[in-house]
CSV table of C-alpha atoms and ligand atoms in Angstrom, one decimal:
chain,number,residue,atom,x,y,z
A,620,MET,CA,59.6,3.8,7.4
A,621,LYS,CA,60.1,0.2,8.5
A,622,TYR,CA,62.5,-1.7,10.7
A,623,LEU,CA,64.7,-4.6,9.6
A,624,ILE,CA,65.6,-7.0,12.4
A,625,LYS,CA,67.9,-10.0,12.4
A,626,GLY,CA,66.8,-11.8,15.5
A,627,GLY,CA,67.9,-14.7,17.7
A,628,LYS,CA,70.5,-12.8,19.7
A,629,PRO,CA,70.6,-12.1,23.5
A,630,LEU,CA,70.5,-8.4,24.6
A,631,CYS,CA,73.4,-7.1,26.7
A,632,GLY,CA,74.4,-3.6,28.0
A,633,SER,CA,72.5,-0.7,29.5
A,634,VAL,CA,69.7,1.5,28.3
A,635,GLU,CA,68.4,4.9,29.6
A,636,ILE,CA,64.6,5.3,29.9
A,637,SER,CA,63.0,8.5,28.7
A,638,GLY,CA,60.3,10.6,30.3
A,639,ALA,CA,56.8,9.1,30.5
A,640,LYS,CA,54.7,9.6,27.4
A,641,ASN,CA,51.4,9.5,29.2
A,642,ALA,CA,52.6,12.0,31.8
A,643,ALA,CA,54.0,14.3,29.1
A,644,VAL,CA,50.8,14.3,27.0
A,645,ALA,CA,48.8,15.4,30.1
A,646,ILE,CA,51.3,18.0,31.5
A,647,ILE,CA,51.9,19.8,28.2
A,648,PRO,CA,48.2,20.6,27.6
A,649,ALA,CA,48.0,21.6,31.3
A,650,CYS,CA,50.5,24.4,30.5
A,651,LEU,CA,47.6,26.2,28.7
A,652,MET,CA,46.2,27.0,32.2
A,653,VAL,CA,49.4,28.5,33.6
A,654,ASP,CA,49.9,32.3,33.8
A,655,GLY,CA,53.7,32.2,33.1
A,656,VAL,CA,56.5,30.2,31.5
A,657,CYS,CA,56.6,26.4,32.2
A,658,ARG,CA,60.0,24.8,31.9
A,659,ILE,CA,59.3,21.0,31.4
A,660,GLU,CA,62.3,18.7,31.7
A,661,ASN,CA,62.8,15.0,30.8
A,662,VAL,CA,60.3,15.4,28.0
A,663,PRO,CA,60.4,12.3,25.6
A,664,MET,CA,60.9,13.5,22.0
A,665,ILE,CA,58.2,11.3,20.5
A,666,SER,CA,55.6,12.2,17.9
A,667,ASP,CA,52.7,12.4,20.3
A,668,VAL,CA,54.6,15.0,22.3
A,669,THR,CA,55.9,17.0,19.2
A,670,MET,CA,52.3,17.0,17.9
A,671,LEU,CA,51.0,18.6,21.1
A,672,LEU,CA,53.8,21.2,21.1
A,673,ARG,CA,52.8,22.0,17.5
A,674,ILE,CA,49.1,22.4,18.5
A,675,LEU,CA,50.0,24.8,21.3
A,676,ARG,CA,52.2,26.8,18.8
A,677,GLU,CA,49.3,26.8,16.3
A,678,MET,CA,47.0,28.2,19.0
A,679,GLY,CA,49.5,31.1,19.5
A,680,GLY,CA,51.6,29.7,22.4
A,681,ILE,CA,55.3,30.2,22.6
A,682,VAL,CA,57.2,26.9,22.6
A,683,ARG,CA,61.0,27.0,22.8
A,684,MET,CA,63.2,23.9,22.9
A,685,VAL,CA,65.9,24.5,25.5
A,686,ASN,CA,67.6,21.2,24.6
A,687,LYS,CA,66.5,17.8,23.2
A,688,ASN,CA,64.4,17.0,26.2
A,689,THR,CA,63.7,20.3,27.9
A,690,VAL,CA,61.0,22.8,26.6
A,691,ASP,CA,59.8,26.2,27.7
A,692,ILE,CA,56.1,26.7,27.2
A,693,ASP,CA,54.3,30.1,27.5
A,694,CYS,CA,50.6,30.0,26.7
A,695,ARG,CA,49.8,33.5,27.9
A,696,PRO,CA,49.5,34.8,24.3
A,697,ILE,CA,46.7,32.2,23.6
A,698,THR,CA,43.4,34.0,23.7
A,699,ARG,CA,41.0,31.7,21.8
A,700,PRO,CA,39.8,28.5,23.6
A,701,ALA,CA,39.7,26.5,20.3
A,702,ALA,CA,41.9,23.9,18.7
A,703,GLU,CA,40.4,22.6,15.4
A,704,PHE,CA,43.5,21.3,13.6
A,705,ASP,CA,43.3,18.2,11.5
A,706,MET,CA,46.5,16.9,13.1
A,707,MET,CA,44.6,16.5,16.4
A,708,ARG,CA,42.8,13.5,15.0
A,709,GLN,CA,46.0,11.5,15.1
A,710,ILE,CA,46.5,11.6,18.9
A,711,ARG,CA,44.2,10.8,21.8
A,712,ALA,CA,45.6,13.2,24.3
A,713,SER,CA,44.4,16.3,22.4
A,714,TYR,CA,41.3,16.0,24.4
A,715,TYR,CA,43.1,17.0,27.5
A,716,LEU,CA,42.9,20.5,25.9
A,717,ILE,CA,39.2,20.5,26.8
A,718,GLY,CA,39.8,20.3,30.5
A,719,ALA,CA,42.6,22.9,30.3
A,720,MET,CA,40.5,25.3,28.2
A,721,LEU,CA,37.5,25.0,30.4
A,722,ALA,CA,39.7,25.7,33.4
A,723,ARG,CA,41.2,28.9,31.9
A,724,PHE,CA,38.5,30.2,29.6
A,725,GLY,CA,35.3,28.6,30.8
A,726,SER,CA,34.8,27.2,27.2
A,727,ALA,CA,36.4,24.8,24.7
A,728,ARG,CA,36.2,23.8,21.1
A,729,VAL,CA,38.3,20.7,20.3
A,730,VAL,CA,38.4,18.2,17.5
A,731,MET,CA,37.3,14.7,18.7
A,732,PRO,CA,40.3,12.7,19.8
A,733,GLY,CA,42.0,10.0,17.7
A,734,GLY,CA,44.7,7.8,19.0
A,735,CYS,CA,45.5,4.1,18.8
A,736,ASN,CA,42.6,2.0,17.7
A,737,PHE,CA,43.5,-1.5,19.0
A,738,GLY,CA,40.1,-3.1,18.6
A,739,GLY,CA,37.2,-1.9,20.6
A,740,THR,CA,35.6,1.6,21.1
A,741,ARG,CA,37.2,4.4,23.1
A,742,PRO,CA,34.3,6.3,24.6
A,743,ILE,CA,34.5,9.6,26.4
A,744,ASP,CA,31.3,9.5,28.3
A,745,GLN,CA,33.1,9.7,31.7
A,746,HIS,CA,34.9,12.9,30.6
A,747,VAL,CA,31.5,14.4,29.6
A,748,LYS,CA,30.0,13.3,32.9
A,749,GLY,CA,32.8,15.0,34.8
A,750,PHE,CA,32.6,18.3,32.8
A,751,SER,CA,28.8,18.4,33.2
A,752,ALA,CA,29.1,17.9,36.9
A,753,LEU,CA,31.4,20.8,37.1
A,754,GLY,CA,28.8,23.0,35.4
A,755,ALA,CA,29.7,22.8,31.7
A,756,ARG,CA,27.3,22.1,28.8
A,757,VAL,CA,29.0,19.6,26.5
A,758,GLU,CA,28.0,18.9,22.9
A,759,LEU,CA,29.5,16.2,20.7
A,760,GLY,CA,28.9,16.3,17.0
A,761,ASN,CA,30.5,17.1,13.6
A,762,ASP,CA,33.7,15.5,14.9
A,763,MET,CA,34.0,18.2,17.5
A,764,VAL,CA,33.6,18.5,21.3
A,765,VAL,CA,32.2,21.9,22.3
A,766,ALA,CA,31.9,22.7,26.0
A,767,GLU,CA,30.8,25.9,27.8
A,768,ALA,CA,30.6,26.6,31.6
A,769,ARG,CA,26.9,27.6,32.1
A,770,SER,CA,27.8,30.4,34.5
A,771,GLY,CA,31.0,31.4,32.8
A,772,ARG,CA,33.2,29.5,35.2
A,773,LEU,CA,33.2,25.9,36.5
A,774,HIS,CA,32.2,25.1,40.0
A,775,GLY,CA,33.3,22.2,42.3
A,776,ALA,CA,31.4,18.9,42.4
A,777,ASN,CA,31.5,15.4,43.7
A,778,ILE,CA,32.1,13.0,40.8
A,779,TYR,CA,32.0,9.3,40.9
A,780,LEU,CA,33.6,7.8,37.8
A,781,ASP,CA,31.7,4.7,36.6
A,782,VAL,CA,34.8,3.1,35.2
A,783,VAL,CA,38.4,3.7,36.3
A,784,SER,CA,39.6,5.9,33.5
A,785,VAL,CA,43.0,7.5,33.2
A,786,GLY,CA,41.8,10.1,30.6
A,787,ALA,CA,38.7,11.1,32.5
A,788,THR,CA,40.6,11.4,35.8
A,789,VAL,CA,43.2,13.7,34.0
A,790,ASN,CA,40.5,15.8,32.3
A,791,VAL,CA,38.4,16.3,35.4
A,792,MET,CA,41.5,17.1,37.4
A,793,LEU,CA,42.5,19.8,34.9
A,794,ALA,CA,39.1,21.3,34.7
A,795,ALA,CA,38.5,21.2,38.5
A,796,SER,CA,41.9,22.8,39.4
A,797,MET,CA,40.6,26.3,38.6
A,798,ALA,CA,36.9,25.8,39.3
A,799,VAL,CA,35.2,27.8,42.1
A,800,GLY,CA,35.1,25.5,45.1
A,801,THR,CA,36.1,21.9,45.8
A,802,THR,CA,35.8,18.8,43.7
A,803,VAL,CA,36.1,15.2,44.8
A,804,ILE,CA,36.8,12.6,42.2
A,805,GLU,CA,35.9,9.1,43.3
A,806,ASN,CA,37.0,5.8,41.6
A,807,ALA,CA,39.9,7.8,40.2
A,808,ALA,CA,42.7,6.2,38.2
A,809,LYS,CA,45.9,5.8,40.2
A,810,GLU,CA,48.6,5.5,37.5
A,811,PRO,CA,52.0,7.1,38.0
A,812,HIS,CA,51.2,9.7,35.3
A,813,ILE,CA,48.1,10.8,37.3
A,814,VAL,CA,50.3,11.5,40.3
A,815,ASP,CA,52.9,13.2,38.0
A,816,LEU,CA,50.2,15.6,36.6
A,817,ALA,CA,48.9,16.4,40.1
A,818,ASN,CA,52.5,17.1,41.2
A,819,PHE,CA,53.0,19.4,38.2
A,820,LEU,CA,49.8,21.3,38.8
A,821,ASN,CA,50.6,21.6,42.6
A,822,SER,CA,54.1,23.0,41.6
A,823,CYS,CA,52.2,25.7,39.7
A,824,GLY,CA,50.1,26.6,42.8
A,825,ALA,CA,47.1,24.1,42.4
A,826,ASP,CA,45.7,22.4,45.5
A,827,ILE,CA,45.2,18.7,44.6
A,828,ARG,CA,45.4,15.9,47.2
A,829,GLY,CA,45.0,12.2,47.0
A,830,ALA,CA,46.4,11.6,43.5
A,831,GLY,CA,47.6,8.0,43.4
A,832,THR,CA,44.6,6.9,45.5
A,833,ASN,CA,41.0,6.3,44.2
A,834,VAL,CA,39.8,9.6,45.8
A,835,ILE,CA,41.3,12.9,44.6
A,836,LYS,CA,40.3,16.2,46.2
A,837,VAL,CA,40.8,19.4,44.2
A,838,ARG,CA,40.4,22.8,45.7
A,839,GLY,CA,40.0,25.3,42.8
A,840,VAL,CA,42.5,28.2,42.7
A,841,LYS,CA,42.3,31.4,40.7
A,842,ARG,CA,45.7,31.3,39.1
A,843,LEU,CA,48.5,29.0,38.3
A,844,GLU,CA,52.1,30.3,37.9
A,845,GLY,CA,55.0,29.1,35.9
A,846,GLY,CA,58.0,27.2,37.1
A,847,SER,CA,60.2,24.1,36.3
A,848,TYR,CA,59.1,20.5,36.4
A,849,ALA,CA,60.8,17.2,35.5
A,850,ILE,CA,58.6,14.4,34.1
A,851,ILE,CA,58.9,10.9,35.7
A,852,PRO,CA,60.5,8.0,33.8
A,853,ASP,CA,58.2,6.0,31.5
A,854,GLN,CA,57.0,2.8,33.3
A,855,ILE,CA,55.8,1.3,30.0
A,856,GLU,CA,59.0,2.0,28.0
A,857,ALA,CA,61.0,0.4,30.9
A,858,GLY,CA,58.6,-2.6,30.9
A,859,THR,CA,59.0,-3.0,27.2
A,860,TYR,CA,62.8,-3.3,27.4
A,861,MET,CA,62.4,-5.7,30.4
A,862,ALA,CA,60.1,-7.8,28.2
A,863,ALA,CA,62.6,-7.7,25.4
A,864,VAL,CA,65.4,-9.1,27.6
A,865,ALA,CA,63.0,-11.8,28.9
A,866,GLY,CA,62.3,-12.9,25.3
A,867,CYS,CA,65.8,-12.7,23.9
A,868,GLY,CA,67.8,-13.7,26.9
A,869,GLY,CA,70.9,-11.7,28.1
A,870,GLU,CA,71.5,-9.2,30.8
A,871,VAL,CA,70.5,-5.5,30.6
A,872,LEU,CA,70.8,-2.6,33.1
A,873,ILE,CA,67.7,-0.4,32.6
A,874,GLN,CA,68.5,3.0,34.0
A,875,ASN,CA,66.4,6.0,35.0
A,876,VAL,CA,63.4,4.1,36.3
A,877,ILE,CA,61.2,4.2,39.4
A,878,PRO,CA,61.3,0.4,40.5
A,879,ARG,CA,58.1,0.9,42.5
A,880,HIS,CA,56.2,1.7,39.2
A,881,LEU,CA,57.5,-1.6,37.7
A,882,GLU,CA,56.5,-3.9,40.6
A,883,CYS,CA,53.8,-5.7,38.7
A,884,ILE,CA,55.9,-6.2,35.6
A,885,SER,CA,58.9,-7.3,37.7
A,886,GLY,CA,56.8,-9.8,39.6
A,887,LYS,CA,55.4,-11.4,36.5
A,888,LEU,CA,58.8,-11.7,34.9
A,889,ARG,CA,60.2,-13.3,38.1
A,890,GLU,CA,57.3,-15.8,37.9
A,891,MET,CA,58.6,-16.7,34.4
A,892,GLY,CA,62.1,-17.4,35.7
A,893,VAL,CA,63.6,-14.0,34.8
A,894,GLU,CA,65.9,-12.3,37.3
A,895,VAL,CA,64.9,-8.7,38.1
A,896,GLU,CA,67.1,-6.8,40.6
A,897,ASN,CA,66.0,-3.3,41.9
A,898,LEU,CA,68.9,-0.9,42.1
A,899,GLY,CA,67.4,2.4,43.3
A,900,ASP,CA,66.9,4.2,40.0
A,901,ALA,CA,67.6,1.2,37.8
A,902,VAL,CA,66.6,-2.4,37.4
A,903,ARG,CA,68.9,-5.2,36.2
A,904,VAL,CA,67.1,-7.8,34.1
A,905,THR,CA,68.8,-11.2,33.4
A,906,ARG,CA,67.5,-14.2,31.6
A,907,ASP,CA,69.9,-17.0,30.9
A,908,GLY,CA,67.8,-20.1,31.7
A,909,PRO,CA,64.5,-21.5,30.4
A,910,LEU,CA,61.5,-19.1,30.1
A,911,GLY,CA,58.5,-20.3,32.1
A,912,ARG,CA,54.8,-19.7,31.3
A,913,ALA,CA,52.5,-17.4,33.3
A,914,ASN,CA,49.0,-16.1,33.4
A,915,ILE,CA,48.3,-12.4,33.0
A,916,LYS,CA,45.2,-10.3,33.8
A,917,THR,CA,45.5,-6.6,32.9
A,918,LEU,CA,44.0,-4.2,35.4
A,919,PRO,CA,44.2,-0.5,36.2
A,920,TYR,CA,47.4,0.5,38.2
A,921,PRO,CA,48.8,-1.1,40.4
A,922,GLY,CA,47.6,-4.1,38.4
A,923,PHE,CA,49.4,-5.5,35.4
A,924,PRO,CA,49.4,-2.6,32.8
A,925,THR,CA,47.3,-3.2,29.7
A,926,ASP,CA,49.9,-1.2,27.8
A,927,MET,CA,52.3,-4.1,28.5
A,928,GLN,CA,50.0,-6.9,27.4
A,929,PRO,CA,51.1,-7.2,23.7
A,930,GLN,CA,54.7,-7.1,24.7
A,931,LEU,CA,54.5,-9.8,27.3
A,932,SER,CA,52.1,-12.0,25.3
A,933,THR,CA,54.7,-12.0,22.6
A,934,VAL,CA,57.3,-13.3,25.1
A,935,LEU,CA,54.9,-15.9,26.4
A,936,ALA,CA,54.6,-17.2,22.8
A,937,VAL,CA,58.1,-18.7,23.2
A,938,ALA,CA,57.8,-19.7,26.9
A,939,ASN,CA,57.7,-23.4,28.1
A,940,GLY,CA,54.0,-24.3,28.5
A,941,THR,CA,50.6,-22.7,27.9
A,942,SER,CA,49.7,-19.2,29.3
A,943,VAL,CA,46.3,-17.5,29.6
A,944,VAL,CA,46.1,-13.7,29.1
A,945,SER,CA,43.0,-11.8,30.0
A,946,GLU,CA,42.6,-8.2,28.9
A,947,GLY,CA,40.8,-6.5,31.8
A,948,VAL,CA,40.8,-2.9,30.6
A,949,TRP,CA,39.9,-2.7,26.9
A,950,GLU,CA,37.1,-4.6,25.1
A,951,THR,CA,39.8,-6.3,23.1
A,952,ARG,CA,43.5,-5.7,22.3
A,953,TYR,CA,44.7,-8.7,20.2
A,954,LYS,CA,44.9,-7.3,16.7
A,955,TYR,CA,48.6,-8.1,16.7
A,956,VAL,CA,48.1,-11.8,17.3
A,957,ASP,CA,47.6,-12.5,13.5
A,958,GLU,CA,51.1,-11.1,12.9
A,959,LEU,CA,52.6,-13.4,15.5
A,960,ARG,CA,50.8,-16.4,14.0
A,961,ARG,CA,52.6,-15.7,10.8
A,962,MET,CA,55.9,-16.1,12.7
A,963,GLY,CA,54.8,-19.5,14.0
A,964,ALA,CA,53.1,-18.5,17.3
A,965,ARG,CA,50.2,-20.7,18.6
A,966,ILE,CA,47.6,-18.3,20.1
A,967,GLN,CA,43.8,-18.6,20.3
A,968,VAL,CA,41.8,-15.5,21.0
A,969,GLU,CA,38.2,-15.5,22.5
A,970,GLY,CA,37.1,-11.9,23.2
A,971,ARG,CA,39.2,-10.7,26.1
A,972,ILE,CA,41.1,-14.0,26.5
A,973,ALA,CA,44.1,-15.3,24.7
A,974,ILE,CA,45.4,-18.8,25.2
A,975,ILE,CA,49.1,-18.9,24.3
A,976,GLU,CA,50.8,-22.2,23.7
A,977,GLY,CA,54.5,-21.6,23.9
A,978,VAL,CA,56.6,-22.8,20.8
A,979,ARG,CA,60.3,-23.4,20.6
A,980,ARG,CA,61.0,-20.6,18.2
A,981,LEU,CA,59.4,-17.8,16.1
A,982,SER,CA,60.5,-17.4,12.4
A,983,GLY,CA,61.3,-14.1,10.8
A,984,ALA,CA,58.6,-12.6,8.6
A,985,THR,CA,57.2,-9.3,7.3
A,986,ILE,CA,54.8,-8.0,9.9
A,987,ARG,CA,52.9,-4.8,10.6
A,988,ALA,CA,52.4,-2.5,13.7
A,989,TYR,CA,48.7,-1.7,14.1
A,990,ASP,CA,49.1,0.5,17.2
A,991,LEU,CA,51.8,1.8,19.5
A,992,ARG,CA,52.1,-1.1,22.0
A,993,ALA,CA,51.4,-3.8,19.4
A,994,GLY,CA,54.2,-2.2,17.4
A,995,ALA,CA,56.6,-2.6,20.3
A,996,ALA,CA,55.5,-6.2,20.5
A,997,MET,CA,56.3,-6.7,16.8
A,998,VAL,CA,59.8,-5.4,17.5
A,999,ILE,CA,60.2,-7.8,20.4
A,1000,ALA,CA,59.0,-10.6,18.1
A,1001,GLY,CA,61.6,-9.7,15.5
A,1002,LEU,CA,64.3,-9.7,18.1
A,1003,ILE,CA,63.3,-13.1,19.4
A,1004,ALA,CA,62.7,-14.8,16.0
A,1005,GLU,CA,65.3,-16.7,14.0
A,1006,GLY,CA,66.1,-15.0,10.7
A,1007,THR,CA,65.1,-11.6,9.4
A,1008,THR,CA,61.9,-9.7,10.3
A,1009,THR,CA,60.6,-6.6,8.6
A,1010,VAL,CA,58.3,-4.5,10.8
A,1011,GLU,CA,56.1,-2.1,8.8
A,1012,GLY,CA,54.0,0.8,10.1
A,1013,VAL,CA,56.6,1.9,12.5
A,1014,SER,CA,55.3,5.5,12.8
A,1015,TYR,CA,53.0,4.0,15.4
A,1016,ILE,CA,56.0,2.9,17.5
A,1017,GLU,CA,57.7,6.2,17.2
A,1018,ARG,CA,54.6,7.9,18.8
A,1019,GLY,CA,55.7,6.4,22.2
A,1020,TYR,CA,59.3,5.2,22.1
A,1021,GLU,CA,62.1,7.7,21.9
A,1022,ASP,CA,65.2,6.5,19.8
A,1023,ILE,CA,64.0,2.9,20.0
A,1024,VAL,CA,66.4,1.7,17.2
A,1025,LEU,CA,69.4,3.5,18.7
A,1026,LYS,CA,68.6,2.1,22.2
A,1027,LEU,CA,68.2,-1.4,20.9
A,1028,ARG,CA,71.4,-1.3,18.9
A,1029,GLY,CA,73.1,-0.1,22.1
A,1030,LEU,CA,72.0,-3.5,23.5
A,1031,GLY,CA,73.6,-5.4,20.6
A,1032,ALA,CA,70.4,-5.9,18.6
A,1033,ASP,CA,70.6,-6.2,14.8
A,1034,ILE,CA,68.0,-3.6,13.9
A,1035,ILE,CA,68.0,-0.8,11.3
A,1036,SER,CA,65.4,1.7,10.2
A,1037,VAL,CA,64.8,2.1,6.5
A,1038,THR,CA,62.4,3.9,4.2
A,1039,GLU,CA,59.6,1.8,2.8
A,1040,ASP,CA,61.1,1.6,-0.7
A,1041,ASP,CA,64.7,0.6,0.1
A,1042,PRO,CA,65.6,-2.5,-1.9
A,1043,LYS,CA,66.1,-5.5,0.3
A,1044,GLU,CA,69.6,-6.2,-1.0
A,1045,SER,CA,70.9,-2.9,0.3
A,1046,LEU,CA,69.4,-3.7,3.6
A,1047,ARG,CA,71.0,-7.1,4.0
A,1048,SER,CA,74.4,-5.6,3.4
A,1049,ALA,CA,73.7,-3.0,6.0
A,1050,MET,CA,72.9,-5.7,8.6
F,665,EPZ,C1,45.1,5.9,28.7
F,665,EPZ,O1,44.1,5.8,27.7
F,665,EPZ,C2,46.4,5.7,28.0
F,665,EPZ,N1,46.6,6.7,27.0
F,665,EPZ,C3,46.4,4.3,27.3
F,665,EPZ,O2,47.7,4.1,26.8
F,665,EPZ,C4,46.1,3.2,28.3
F,665,EPZ,O3,45.9,2.0,27.6
F,665,EPZ,C5,44.9,3.5,29.1
F,665,EPZ,O4,44.9,4.9,29.7
F,665,EPZ,C6,44.7,2.5,30.3
F,665,EPZ,O5,45.8,2.6,31.2
F,665,EPZ,C7,47.1,7.9,27.5
F,665,EPZ,O6,47.3,8.1,28.7
F,665,EPZ,C8,47.3,9.0,26.4
F,665,EPZ,P1,41.0,4.9,30.0
F,665,EPZ,P2,42.6,6.3,28.1
F,665,EPZ,O7,40.1,6.1,29.9
F,665,EPZ,O8,42.7,7.4,29.0
F,665,EPZ,C9,36.7,3.0,29.4
F,665,EPZ,C10,49.4,3.9,25.2
F,665,EPZ,O9,49.7,2.8,24.6
F,665,EPZ,N2,36.3,4.4,29.3
F,665,EPZ,O10,41.8,4.7,31.2
F,665,EPZ,O11,41.9,6.5,26.8
F,665,EPZ,C11,37.6,2.6,28.2
F,665,EPZ,O12,36.8,2.2,27.1
F,665,EPZ,C12,47.9,4.1,25.4
F,665,EPZ,O13,50.1,4.7,25.8
F,665,EPZ,C13,34.9,4.6,29.2
F,665,EPZ,O14,34.1,3.7,29.2
F,665,EPZ,O15,42.0,5.0,28.8
F,665,EPZ,C14,38.5,1.5,28.7
F,665,EPZ,O16,37.7,0.3,28.7
F,665,EPZ,C15,47.0,3.2,24.6
F,665,EPZ,N3,34.5,5.9,29.2
F,665,EPZ,C16,38.7,1.9,30.2
F,665,EPZ,O17,37.6,2.8,30.5
F,665,EPZ,C17,35.3,7.0,29.2
F,665,EPZ,O18,34.8,8.1,29.2
F,665,EPZ,C18,40.0,2.6,30.5
F,665,EPZ,O19,40.1,3.6,29.6
F,665,EPZ,C19,36.7,6.7,29.3
F,665,EPZ,C20,37.1,5.4,29.3
């Protein structure tokens, strides 16, 4: 699949934000630990989520779609703490099954995680540190992670994470929630999806306090019971549409958001001369004047989200003046810059730093998505650019953005999704 975009138009109208991908990919594996049926609402229907639902089914779980965004999950029939399916190499969040399996079964056999490769390495040493502290023996090798609680069941521990890690915080919280005794996780990640997972687990009978701060206390419980839970709106999807309006100009009402989660993004856009109005469960984003430059440093929440860096760097490529972007979370995350250069962007990259000299316009080109958020940035570049842009590799984008073509067309964007081999002529006529 690829997207064909005719850019240079402002965006106008309203768009509904879906459930948060990074909350859903933690909450769905957590259902493995629950002794009952979990009804999860506001689930984004994106490929990372459908992949995890398939994995639970392959393991023997009962997964029933109630409607497009509501699913009933019953993992009681699952008896084997193992997930060795090739498809697991495609997503990162499959490793949350390790924490969930250790909690319920005291052991786990899971394929090493895959996920977006945007440059540097994505180690899991902090996950291993956490599981070991809880009393598990962990072996990595042959592309597998094998873990076993030495005494058959995990025990509470005090764990200080050497780096602020969303994944390690999630995995340790999962494993600790049914351990014997109390666990304290220090230097924990504070992202909204961490809080959402804690709220889900507590709704099932867990005893987790402090999520959203850097110290999380987990008192292990014997059993988690089923119930209903609605996932929070996606902070990064919302931020992506906010960035698109900043880049294209126009006025868009972005509905079903939690403005507090968007503070850092809103603040940065206001610095650039974009109007962002908080309206309770929506934000209105307006840009009808010149776009100013800004400096960005990505940091763990509540800092500027790294998952918004490619999207905002793309907007800065057409801002007035020179901006400096510093990637504070990942070793590097600038693979997408070469694609922007082909559209006329002037960006220099040195390690974690990108110097972006704003240009008057970008020109349409054929560009490729190399990972999920870089893919979203390519779509924004196409919407901003004069002329037609073809974005290839869009399967990455569809891992994290529900109905992105539909939602953008609803804002007046000229974008269509076509199969790779569609002749260009038929596409132009469709535009
Ligand atoms: C989660 O990845 C997100 N993915 C990422 O979003 C996001 O970029 C990242 O958190 C940071 O917010 C999901 O939630 C599924 P980390 P994760 O562990 O958990 C280092 C997207 O686009 N580290 O917080 O893998 C690591 O190298 C994706 O939705 C270790 O050193 O990220 C990085 O420098 C892309 N050892 C930093 O910590 C470890 O054991 C933060 O990583 C783990 C991490």
